[in-house]
Amino acid sequence: MKKQQTQPTPETLDRIKSVVGPQGWSLDPNELADHLVEWRQQWHGQTSLLVKPATSEEVAAIVRICAETATPIVPQGGNTGLVGGQIPFHNEILLCFNRLNKILSVDTVNNTISVQAGCVLAAVQDAAEKVDRLFPLSLASEGSAQIGGVLSTNAGGNAVLRYGTARNLVLGLEVVTAQGKIWDGLKGLRKDNTGYDLKQIFIGAEGTLGIITAAVCKLLPKPRDVVTALVALRDVAAALEFLTLSQTACGDLVSAVELIPRIGIEFVIRHVPDARQPFSPLNEWNVLIEFSTAQYPGTLRPTVETLLERALERGFVLDGVIAESGPQAAQLWLLRERLSEVQRYEGGSLKHDISVPVSQIATFLDQATRAVTAAIPGVRPVPFGHIGDGNIHFNLSQPTDMDTEAFLNRREEIARLVYDIVVSLGGSISAEHGVGVAKRDEIRRYKSAVELSVMKSLKHALDPQGILNPGKVV
Ligand SMILES: Cc1cc2nc3c(=O)[nH]c(=O)nc-3n(C[C@H](O)[C@H](O)[C@H](O)COP(=O)(O)OP(=O)(O)OC[C@H]3O[C@@H](n4cnc5c(N)ncnc54)[C@H](O)[C@@H]3O)c2cc1C
């Protein structure tokens, strides 16, 4: 039976506080402030209690009290999510994982790392590096995003082309269910066909089906040789030809391919003091491409040079620079990594994290750019991102002479224009950021009745009282 969800009573709050002890909760407005607004400052929340459990058992005990009292609870990792999933909008209990941040074990024979949910992604990458391995998940937010958050959003990032999204990098999970029970699925197995693959249900569920408390992740061979290049292209179709040529010539040595438009480079150069113009004049369309191999340095750079020469001869590459050193490669990556952030200094922006089949990217960009410029003359499209995965961040900066609020008020209308084109091309309205609250209502329009009904059945089966992250996703 679904109990009526309630605001927690003082007695419920006291019971939760006594589970975690004085170090494990807070109502200090200064501490709460960072948890109640997200990165883009678009969503603000409020909470009846911030709880900071130190063990999985404490998480389970908290959830048992919530289940017993029908008290809603919102899990929050590094608070870098971009769809509002981690924000408590209705005074829910806010569960954070900062004290659950241990690397539990590293196994270089099984090539796995076991970590608690609150481990920051960069710390997991560092731990892998220390044993000469790679944990390939890489995002601009990796200094704050936590493993629990990146798995709950099935994060993508820069290396999906080669290594897949977060869900491809996990072998086992420990999860606290909505009833407050611990499912210990912390197995490091690459083969296990004993029924449903439960971990995959919780990955990408944005905290609505269970609470991830720990994970066993895959480790991969650490690249010893990395070549990074920024390449100017004739147009978007040429970027796709270049991608195909690179993959034909270098196979899975291509580890990242990021589309960057001229306006994006201009924004970064304007607003980031350390950023440098890669070549002059700037070109309309550019691709940042990275090749890497676990082989010792030597053969990769000549292969890439030959590839670029062939692409220049064929006329779809116009110019290019290959990084001569690690710091130079970092300079090139800066142009991509800071792109999202610098848009805020250019006024209001409307952002659409979408995917289409790679072969449809040029068509999508053409149709979507026409549609939005017809709707808002002077709008400045800044489409960039993981072109090798068909994932474009179709971001729009406001016209320079338009009132910001008037521009932002067009959000729904513009999203409808963009998403209709995406779906007509067989794409998805959320490629890697998830649904949260931002796209909860929109998925109803774009997913089939059957798909929505299966999603709701799953939610009802696992969380019949609807206490886990209510109002998100479904
Ligand atoms: C500058 C910047 C760059 C980014 N780049 C990328 C990118 O390239 N690719 C990409 O995919 N994303 C990107 N993101 C989005 C964001 O970093 C990812 O969504 C990230 O995975 C969120 O991790 P987090 O720990 O901050 O989670 P949070 O934001 O805290 O939470 C995200 C969701 O997961 C749930 N959750 C958190 N922890 C748990 C847990 N332990 N158990 C169950 N549910 C939980 C929350 O309730 C929420 O629904 C970027 C964000 C920023 C700010």
CSV table of C-alpha atoms in Angstrom, one decimal, residues 30-463:
chain,number,residue,atom,x,y,z
A,30,ASN,CA,26.3,27.7,5.4
A,31,GLU,CA,26.8,24.0,4.9
A,32,LEU,CA,23.4,23.5,3.3
A,33,ALA,CA,23.8,26.3,0.9
A,34,ASP,CA,26.1,24.4,-1.5
A,35,HIS,CA,23.8,21.4,-1.6
A,36,LEU,CA,20.6,23.3,-2.3
A,37,VAL,CA,21.5,25.0,-5.6
A,38,GLU,CA,22.9,23.3,-8.6
A,39,TRP,CA,25.8,24.3,-10.9
A,40,ARG,CA,23.8,26.4,-13.4
A,41,GLN,CA,21.9,28.1,-10.5
A,42,GLN,CA,18.7,27.1,-12.3
A,43,TRP,CA,17.1,25.1,-9.5
A,44,HIS,CA,17.0,25.9,-5.8
A,45,GLY,CA,15.8,23.4,-3.1
A,46,GLN,CA,15.2,23.1,0.6
A,47,THR,CA,15.7,20.3,3.0
A,48,SER,CA,14.4,19.2,6.4
A,49,LEU,CA,17.8,17.6,7.1
A,50,LEU,CA,21.1,16.9,5.4
A,51,VAL,CA,22.3,13.5,6.4
A,52,LYS,CA,25.9,12.3,5.9
A,53,PRO,CA,26.1,8.6,6.7
A,54,ALA,CA,29.5,7.0,7.1
A,55,THR,CA,28.6,3.4,6.3
A,56,SER,CA,26.2,1.5,4.0
A,57,GLU,CA,24.5,0.2,7.1
A,58,GLU,CA,23.8,3.7,8.2
A,59,VAL,CA,22.3,4.5,4.7
A,60,ALA,CA,20.1,1.4,5.0
A,61,ALA,CA,19.0,2.3,8.6
A,62,ILE,CA,18.0,5.9,7.4
A,63,VAL,CA,16.1,4.5,4.4
A,64,ARG,CA,14.3,2.0,6.7
A,65,ILE,CA,13.1,4.9,8.9
A,66,CYS,CA,12.0,6.8,5.7
A,67,ALA,CA,10.1,3.7,4.5
A,68,GLU,CA,8.4,3.2,7.8
A,69,THR,CA,7.3,6.9,8.0
A,70,ALA,CA,6.7,7.5,4.2
A,71,THR,CA,9.4,10.2,4.3
A,72,PRO,CA,10.8,11.2,0.9
A,73,ILE,CA,14.6,11.2,0.5
A,74,VAL,CA,16.8,12.6,-2.2
A,75,PRO,CA,20.4,11.2,-2.9
A,76,GLN,CA,23.0,13.7,-3.9
A,77,GLY,CA,26.5,13.0,-5.0
A,78,GLY,CA,28.8,15.9,-6.2
A,79,ASN,CA,25.9,18.1,-7.1
A,80,THR,CA,27.1,18.5,-10.7
A,81,GLY,CA,24.1,17.0,-12.3
A,82,LEU,CA,22.6,19.2,-15.0
A,83,VAL,CA,18.9,18.2,-14.9
A,84,GLY,CA,18.0,19.0,-11.3
A,85,GLY,CA,17.8,15.3,-10.2
A,86,GLN,CA,19.9,15.9,-7.1
A,87,ILE,CA,17.9,18.9,-5.7
A,88,PRO,CA,15.3,18.4,-2.9
A,89,PHE,CA,12.5,20.5,-4.1
A,90,HIS,CA,10.0,19.7,-1.4
A,91,ASN,CA,11.9,19.7,1.9
A,92,GLU,CA,12.9,16.0,1.5
A,93,ILE,CA,15.7,14.5,3.5
A,94,LEU,CA,18.9,15.1,1.6
A,95,LEU,CA,21.3,12.1,1.6
A,96,CYS,CA,24.9,12.9,0.8
A,97,PHE,CA,27.9,10.6,0.5
A,98,ASN,CA,30.9,12.7,1.4
A,99,ARG,CA,31.8,10.4,4.3
A,100,LEU,CA,31.4,7.3,2.2
A,101,ASN,CA,34.5,8.0,0.1
A,102,LYS,CA,36.9,5.2,0.5
A,103,ILE,CA,38.7,3.2,-2.2
A,104,LEU,CA,37.9,-0.3,-0.9
A,105,SER,CA,40.3,-2.4,-2.9
A,106,VAL,CA,42.3,-2.5,-6.2
A,107,ASP,CA,42.9,-5.8,-8.0
A,108,THR,CA,45.4,-5.5,-10.8
A,109,VAL,CA,44.9,-9.2,-11.8
A,110,ASN,CA,41.2,-8.9,-12.1
A,111,ASN,CA,41.6,-5.3,-13.3
A,112,THR,CA,39.0,-3.9,-11.0
A,113,ILE,CA,38.7,-1.2,-8.4
A,114,SER,CA,36.0,-1.3,-5.6
A,115,VAL,CA,35.0,2.1,-4.3
A,116,GLN,CA,32.4,3.7,-2.1
A,117,ALA,CA,29.7,5.8,-3.7
A,118,GLY,CA,31.1,9.1,-2.4
A,119,CYS,CA,34.5,8.7,-4.1
A,120,VAL,CA,35.1,11.7,-6.4
A,121,LEU,CA,35.7,10.5,-10.0
A,122,ALA,CA,39.1,12.2,-10.1
A,123,ALA,CA,40.2,10.2,-7.0
A,124,VAL,CA,39.2,6.9,-8.7
A,125,GLN,CA,41.2,7.9,-11.8
A,126,ASP,CA,44.2,8.8,-9.6
A,127,ALA,CA,44.0,5.4,-7.8
A,128,ALA,CA,43.9,3.6,-11.1
A,129,GLU,CA,46.9,5.6,-12.3
A,130,LYS,CA,48.9,4.7,-9.2
A,131,VAL,CA,48.7,1.0,-10.3
A,132,ASP,CA,49.5,1.8,-13.9
A,133,ARG,CA,45.9,1.4,-15.0
A,134,LEU,CA,43.2,3.6,-16.5
A,135,PHE,CA,39.7,4.3,-15.3
A,136,PRO,CA,38.5,5.9,-18.5
A,137,LEU,CA,35.4,7.8,-17.5
A,138,SER,CA,36.3,11.4,-17.9
A,139,LEU,CA,34.1,14.5,-17.6
A,140,ALA,CA,34.8,18.2,-17.1
A,141,SER,CA,33.1,17.8,-13.7
A,142,GLU,CA,35.4,15.0,-12.6
A,143,GLY,CA,36.9,17.0,-9.7
A,144,SER,CA,33.5,17.1,-8.0
A,145,ALA,CA,31.2,14.4,-9.5
A,146,GLN,CA,31.1,11.2,-7.4
A,147,ILE,CA,30.9,7.6,-8.5
A,148,GLY,CA,27.4,7.2,-7.1
A,149,GLY,CA,26.3,10.2,-9.2
A,150,VAL,CA,28.1,9.3,-12.4
A,151,LEU,CA,26.6,5.8,-12.2
A,152,SER,CA,23.2,7.0,-11.3
A,153,THR,CA,23.2,9.3,-14.4
A,154,ASN,CA,25.1,6.8,-16.6
A,155,ALA,CA,27.5,9.6,-17.4
A,156,GLY,CA,29.2,9.7,-20.7
A,157,GLY,CA,32.0,12.2,-21.2
A,158,ASN,CA,35.0,12.3,-23.5
A,159,ALA,CA,36.0,8.7,-23.9
A,160,VAL,CA,32.7,7.0,-24.7
A,161,LEU,CA,33.6,6.3,-28.3
A,162,ARG,CA,36.3,3.9,-27.1
A,163,TYR,CA,35.2,2.8,-23.6
A,164,GLY,CA,31.5,3.2,-23.5
A,165,THR,CA,29.3,5.1,-21.0
A,166,ALA,CA,29.5,4.6,-17.2
A,167,ARG,CA,27.3,1.5,-17.5
A,168,ASN,CA,29.9,-0.3,-19.6
A,169,LEU,CA,32.5,0.3,-16.9
A,170,VAL,CA,30.8,-1.4,-13.9
A,171,LEU,CA,30.9,-5.0,-12.9
A,172,GLY,CA,29.2,-4.9,-9.5
A,173,LEU,CA,27.1,-2.7,-7.2
A,174,GLU,CA,26.0,-2.4,-3.6
A,175,VAL,CA,22.6,-0.9,-3.4
A,176,VAL,CA,20.2,0.1,-0.6
A,177,THR,CA,16.7,-0.7,-1.7
A,178,ALA,CA,13.7,1.5,-1.0
A,179,GLN,CA,12.8,-0.9,1.9
A,180,GLY,CA,16.2,-0.2,3.5
A,181,LYS,CA,17.8,-3.5,2.7
A,182,ILE,CA,21.3,-3.9,1.4
A,183,TRP,CA,21.8,-5.8,-1.9
A,184,ASP,CA,25.4,-6.8,-2.0
A,185,GLY,CA,26.2,-7.2,-5.7
A,186,LEU,CA,29.8,-6.2,-5.4
A,187,LYS,CA,31.1,-8.8,-7.7
A,188,GLY,CA,34.0,-8.4,-10.0
A,189,LEU,CA,32.7,-10.8,-12.7
A,190,ARG,CA,32.8,-10.2,-16.4
A,191,LYS,CA,30.5,-13.1,-16.9
A,192,ASP,CA,27.5,-13.8,-14.8
A,193,ASN,CA,24.3,-15.0,-16.5
A,194,THR,CA,22.3,-15.9,-13.4
A,195,GLY,CA,19.2,-14.1,-14.4
A,196,TYR,CA,18.4,-10.4,-14.6
A,197,ASP,CA,21.4,-8.0,-14.6
A,198,LEU,CA,20.2,-6.0,-11.6
A,199,LYS,CA,23.0,-3.5,-11.5
A,200,GLN,CA,22.0,-2.2,-14.9
A,201,ILE,CA,18.5,-1.3,-13.5
A,202,PHE,CA,20.1,1.0,-10.9
A,203,ILE,CA,22.6,2.6,-13.2
A,204,GLY,CA,21.1,5.6,-15.0
A,205,ALA,CA,18.0,5.5,-12.6
A,206,GLU,CA,19.0,8.9,-11.1
A,207,GLY,CA,18.4,7.7,-7.5
A,208,THR,CA,14.7,6.8,-8.2
A,209,LEU,CA,15.0,3.0,-7.8
A,210,GLY,CA,17.7,2.4,-5.1
A,211,ILE,CA,20.6,4.1,-3.5
A,212,ILE,CA,24.1,3.1,-4.8
A,213,THR,CA,26.5,2.8,-1.9
A,214,ALA,CA,29.5,1.1,-3.6
A,215,ALA,CA,30.7,-0.2,-7.0
A,216,VAL,CA,33.2,-2.5,-8.6
A,217,CYS,CA,34.5,-0.7,-11.7
A,218,LYS,CA,36.7,-2.0,-14.5
A,219,LEU,CA,40.3,-0.9,-15.0
A,220,LEU,CA,41.9,-0.8,-18.4
A,221,PRO,CA,45.5,-0.6,-19.7
A,222,LYS,CA,46.9,2.8,-19.2
A,223,PRO,CA,47.8,4.6,-22.4
A,224,ARG,CA,51.5,5.2,-22.7
A,225,ASP,CA,51.3,7.2,-25.8
A,226,VAL,CA,48.7,9.9,-26.5
A,227,VAL,CA,48.5,12.2,-29.5
A,228,THR,CA,46.1,15.1,-29.5
A,229,ALA,CA,45.3,17.3,-32.5
A,230,LEU,CA,42.9,20.1,-33.3
A,231,VAL,CA,41.8,20.0,-36.9
A,232,ALA,CA,40.0,22.7,-38.9
A,233,LEU,CA,37.3,21.2,-41.2
A,234,ARG,CA,35.5,22.3,-44.3
A,235,ASP,CA,32.1,21.7,-42.8
A,236,VAL,CA,30.3,19.3,-40.5
A,237,ALA,CA,30.0,16.7,-43.2
A,238,ALA,CA,33.8,16.9,-43.5
A,239,ALA,CA,34.1,16.3,-39.7
A,240,LEU,CA,32.2,13.0,-40.2
A,241,GLU,CA,34.4,12.1,-43.1
A,242,PHE,CA,37.4,12.8,-41.0
A,243,LEU,CA,36.0,10.7,-38.2
A,244,THR,CA,35.4,7.7,-40.6
A,245,LEU,CA,38.9,8.1,-42.1
A,246,SER,CA,40.5,8.2,-38.6
A,247,GLN,CA,38.6,5.1,-37.5
A,248,THR,CA,39.5,3.2,-40.7
A,249,ALA,CA,43.2,4.2,-40.3
A,250,CYS,CA,43.6,3.9,-36.5
A,251,GLY,CA,40.7,1.7,-35.4
A,252,ASP,CA,40.1,1.8,-31.6
A,253,LEU,CA,43.1,4.1,-31.1
A,254,VAL,CA,40.7,7.0,-31.6
A,255,SER,CA,39.7,7.7,-28.0
A,256,ALA,CA,37.9,11.1,-28.3
A,257,VAL,CA,36.4,13.2,-31.0
A,258,GLU,CA,34.9,16.5,-30.0
A,259,LEU,CA,33.3,19.0,-32.3
A,260,ILE,CA,34.0,22.7,-31.5
A,261,PRO,CA,32.6,25.6,-33.5
A,262,ARG,CA,34.5,28.8,-34.1
A,263,ILE,CA,32.1,30.8,-31.8
A,264,GLY,CA,32.9,28.3,-29.0
A,265,ILE,CA,36.7,28.9,-29.3
A,266,GLU,CA,36.0,32.7,-29.5
A,267,PHE,CA,34.0,32.5,-26.2
A,268,VAL,CA,36.8,30.5,-24.4
A,269,ILE,CA,39.5,32.8,-25.6
A,270,ARG,CA,37.5,35.8,-24.6
A,271,HIS,CA,36.7,34.6,-21.1
A,272,VAL,CA,39.6,32.2,-20.0
A,273,PRO,CA,42.8,34.1,-19.5
A,274,ASP,CA,45.0,31.0,-20.1
A,275,ALA,CA,43.3,30.0,-23.4
A,276,ARG,CA,45.3,30.5,-26.7
A,277,GLN,CA,44.1,30.7,-30.2
A,278,PRO,CA,45.2,27.4,-31.9
A,279,PHE,CA,45.5,28.7,-35.4
A,280,SER,CA,44.8,31.9,-37.4
A,281,PRO,CA,42.3,32.6,-38.8
A,282,LEU,CA,39.9,30.6,-36.8
A,283,ASN,CA,37.8,28.2,-38.8
A,284,GLU,CA,34.0,27.7,-38.6
A,285,TRP,CA,34.1,24.0,-37.7
A,286,ASN,CA,36.9,22.2,-35.8
A,287,VAL,CA,37.5,18.8,-34.2
A,288,LEU,CA,39.6,18.0,-31.2
A,289,ILE,CA,40.8,14.4,-31.7
A,290,GLU,CA,42.7,12.2,-29.4
A,291,PHE,CA,44.5,8.9,-30.2
A,292,SER,CA,46.0,6.7,-27.5
A,293,THR,CA,47.6,3.4,-27.1
A,294,ALA,CA,49.1,1.2,-24.3
A,295,GLN,CA,52.1,0.6,-26.6
A,296,TYR,CA,55.3,2.5,-25.8
A,297,PRO,CA,55.7,5.8,-27.6
A,298,GLY,CA,57.0,5.8,-31.2
A,299,THR,CA,54.5,4.7,-33.8
A,300,LEU,CA,51.4,6.6,-33.0
A,301,ARG,CA,52.5,10.2,-34.0
A,302,PRO,CA,53.7,9.2,-37.5
A,303,THR,CA,50.4,7.3,-38.0
A,304,VAL,CA,48.4,10.4,-37.1
A,305,GLU,CA,50.6,12.7,-39.3
A,306,THR,CA,50.0,10.4,-42.3
A,307,LEU,CA,46.3,10.5,-41.5
A,308,LEU,CA,46.2,14.3,-41.4
A,309,GLU,CA,48.2,14.5,-44.7
A,310,ARG,CA,45.7,12.2,-46.4
A,311,ALA,CA,42.8,14.3,-45.0
A,312,LEU,CA,44.4,17.5,-46.2
A,313,GLU,CA,44.9,16.0,-49.7
A,314,ARG,CA,41.3,15.0,-49.8
A,315,GLY,CA,40.2,18.6,-49.0
A,316,PHE,CA,38.0,18.0,-46.0
A,317,VAL,CA,40.7,19.1,-43.5
A,318,LEU,CA,41.9,22.7,-44.0
A,319,ASP,CA,44.4,23.1,-41.2
A,320,GLY,CA,45.5,21.4,-38.0
A,321,VAL,CA,47.8,21.4,-35.1
A,322,ILE,CA,49.3,18.4,-33.3
A,323,ALA,CA,50.2,19.0,-29.6
A,324,GLU,CA,54.0,18.7,-29.1
A,325,SER,CA,53.7,18.1,-25.4
A,326,GLY,CA,51.4,17.3,-22.5
A,327,PRO,CA,50.9,21.0,-21.6
A,328,GLN,CA,50.1,21.8,-25.2
A,329,ALA,CA,47.5,19.0,-25.4
A,330,ALA,CA,46.0,20.4,-22.2
A,331,GLN,CA,45.8,23.8,-23.9
A,332,LEU,CA,43.8,22.3,-26.7
A,333,TRP,CA,41.5,20.4,-24.3
A,334,LEU,CA,41.0,23.7,-22.4
A,335,LEU,CA,39.1,25.0,-25.5
A,336,ARG,CA,36.7,22.1,-25.2
A,337,GLU,CA,36.5,21.7,-21.4
A,338,ARG,CA,35.6,25.3,-20.6
A,339,LEU,CA,33.1,25.8,-23.4
A,340,SER,CA,30.0,25.0,-21.4
A,341,GLU,CA,31.0,27.3,-18.5
A,342,VAL,CA,32.0,30.3,-20.5
A,343,GLN,CA,28.6,30.5,-22.1
A,344,ARG,CA,27.3,32.0,-18.9
A,345,TYR,CA,29.4,35.1,-19.5
A,346,GLU,CA,27.6,35.6,-22.9
A,347,GLY,CA,24.1,36.1,-21.4
A,348,GLY,CA,21.3,33.6,-21.3
A,349,SER,CA,21.7,30.2,-22.8
A,350,LEU,CA,19.3,27.4,-23.7
A,351,LYS,CA,21.0,24.0,-23.7
A,352,HIS,CA,19.9,20.8,-25.4
A,353,ASP,CA,22.0,17.6,-24.7
A,354,ILE,CA,20.8,15.4,-27.6
A,355,SER,CA,22.0,12.5,-29.6
A,356,VAL,CA,21.2,11.3,-33.2
A,357,PRO,CA,22.8,8.5,-35.2
A,358,VAL,CA,26.3,9.8,-36.1
A,359,SER,CA,25.3,9.7,-39.8
A,360,GLN,CA,22.5,12.2,-39.1
A,361,ILE,CA,24.6,14.9,-37.3
A,362,ALA,CA,25.1,17.2,-40.3
A,363,THR,CA,21.4,17.0,-41.1
A,364,PHE,CA,20.4,17.6,-37.5
A,365,LEU,CA,22.7,20.7,-37.2
A,366,ASP,CA,21.5,22.1,-40.5
A,367,GLN,CA,17.8,21.7,-39.7
A,368,ALA,CA,18.0,22.7,-36.0
A,369,THR,CA,20.1,25.8,-36.7
A,370,ARG,CA,17.6,26.9,-39.4
A,371,ALA,CA,14.7,26.3,-37.1
A,372,VAL,CA,16.1,28.2,-34.1
A,373,THR,CA,17.5,31.2,-36.1
A,374,ALA,CA,14.1,31.5,-37.8
A,375,ALA,CA,12.4,31.5,-34.4
A,376,ILE,CA,14.8,33.9,-32.7
A,377,PRO,CA,16.8,36.0,-35.3
A,378,GLY,CA,20.2,36.8,-34.0
A,379,VAL,CA,20.4,33.7,-31.7
A,380,ARG,CA,24.0,32.4,-31.5
A,381,PRO,CA,24.1,28.6,-31.8
A,382,VAL,CA,27.1,27.0,-30.0
A,383,PRO,CA,26.8,23.3,-30.9
A,384,PHE,CA,29.6,21.3,-29.6
A,385,GLY,CA,30.5,17.9,-28.1
A,386,HIS,CA,31.0,14.2,-28.5
A,387,ILE,CA,30.5,14.0,-32.3
A,388,GLY,CA,31.9,10.4,-32.3
A,389,ASP,CA,29.0,9.3,-30.2
A,390,GLY,CA,26.3,11.3,-32.1
A,391,ASN,CA,26.0,13.5,-29.0
A,392,ILE,CA,25.8,17.2,-29.6
A,393,HIS,CA,25.3,19.8,-26.9
A,394,PHE,CA,23.0,22.0,-29.0
A,395,ASN,CA,23.5,25.1,-26.9
A,396,LEU,CA,22.2,28.5,-27.8
A,397,SER,CA,23.5,31.9,-26.6
A,398,GLN,CA,21.0,34.8,-26.6
A,399,PRO,CA,21.2,37.5,-29.3
A,400,THR,CA,23.5,40.2,-28.0
A,401,ASP,CA,20.7,42.8,-28.2
A,402,MET,CA,17.9,40.7,-26.6
A,403,ASP,CA,16.7,40.9,-23.1
A,404,THR,CA,17.9,37.8,-21.2
A,405,GLU,CA,14.6,37.0,-19.5
A,406,ALA,CA,12.7,37.3,-22.8
A,407,PHE,CA,15.2,34.9,-24.4
A,408,LEU,CA,15.0,32.4,-21.5
A,409,ASN,CA,11.2,32.6,-21.6
A,410,ARG,CA,11.3,30.9,-25.0
A,411,ARG,CA,12.9,27.8,-23.4
A,412,GLU,CA,9.9,25.4,-23.9
A,413,GLU,CA,9.1,26.6,-27.5
A,414,ILE,CA,12.7,26.2,-28.6
A,415,ALA,CA,13.2,22.9,-26.9
A,416,ARG,CA,10.1,21.6,-28.7
A,417,LEU,CA,11.5,22.8,-32.1
A,418,VAL,CA,14.9,21.1,-31.4
A,419,TYR,CA,13.5,17.9,-29.9
A,420,ASP,CA,11.0,17.3,-32.7
A,421,ILE,CA,13.9,17.4,-35.2
A,422,VAL,CA,16.0,15.1,-32.9
A,423,VAL,CA,13.2,12.5,-32.7
A,424,SER,CA,12.4,12.7,-36.4
A,425,LEU,CA,16.0,11.7,-37.0
A,426,GLY,CA,15.8,8.7,-34.7
A,427,GLY,CA,17.6,10.5,-31.8
A,428,SER,CA,17.2,11.0,-28.0
A,429,ILE,CA,16.3,14.2,-26.2
A,430,SER,CA,18.8,13.4,-23.4
A,431,ALA,CA,22.1,11.9,-24.5
A,432,GLU,CA,24.1,11.9,-21.3
A,433,HIS,CA,22.7,14.2,-18.6
A,434,GLY,CA,19.6,12.3,-17.8
A,435,VAL,CA,16.0,13.3,-17.2
A,436,GLY,CA,15.8,14.6,-13.6
A,437,VAL,CA,13.1,17.3,-13.5
A,438,ALA,CA,14.4,19.1,-16.6
A,439,LYS,CA,13.0,16.6,-19.0
A,440,ARG,CA,10.5,14.7,-16.9
A,441,ASP,CA,7.5,16.1,-18.7
A,442,GLU,CA,9.2,16.1,-22.1
A,443,ILE,CA,9.9,12.4,-22.1
A,444,ARG,CA,6.1,11.8,-21.9
A,445,ARG,CA,5.8,13.4,-25.4
A,446,TYR,CA,8.7,11.5,-26.9
A,447,LYS,CA,8.6,8.0,-25.4
A,448,SER,CA,6.0,5.5,-26.4
A,449,ALA,CA,3.1,4.6,-24.1
A,450,VAL,CA,4.6,1.1,-23.7
A,451,GLU,CA,8.0,2.4,-22.7
A,452,LEU,CA,6.6,4.8,-20.2
A,453,SER,CA,4.3,2.1,-18.7
A,454,VAL,CA,7.3,-0.3,-18.2
A,455,MET,CA,9.3,2.5,-16.6
A,456,LYS,CA,6.4,3.2,-14.2
A,457,SER,CA,5.9,-0.5,-13.4
A,458,LEU,CA,9.6,-0.8,-12.5
A,459,LYS,CA,9.4,2.3,-10.3
A,460,HIS,CA,6.3,0.9,-8.6
A,461,ALA,CA,7.8,-2.5,-8.1
A,462,LEU,CA,11.0,-1.3,-6.5
A,463,ASP,CA,9.7,1.8,-4.7
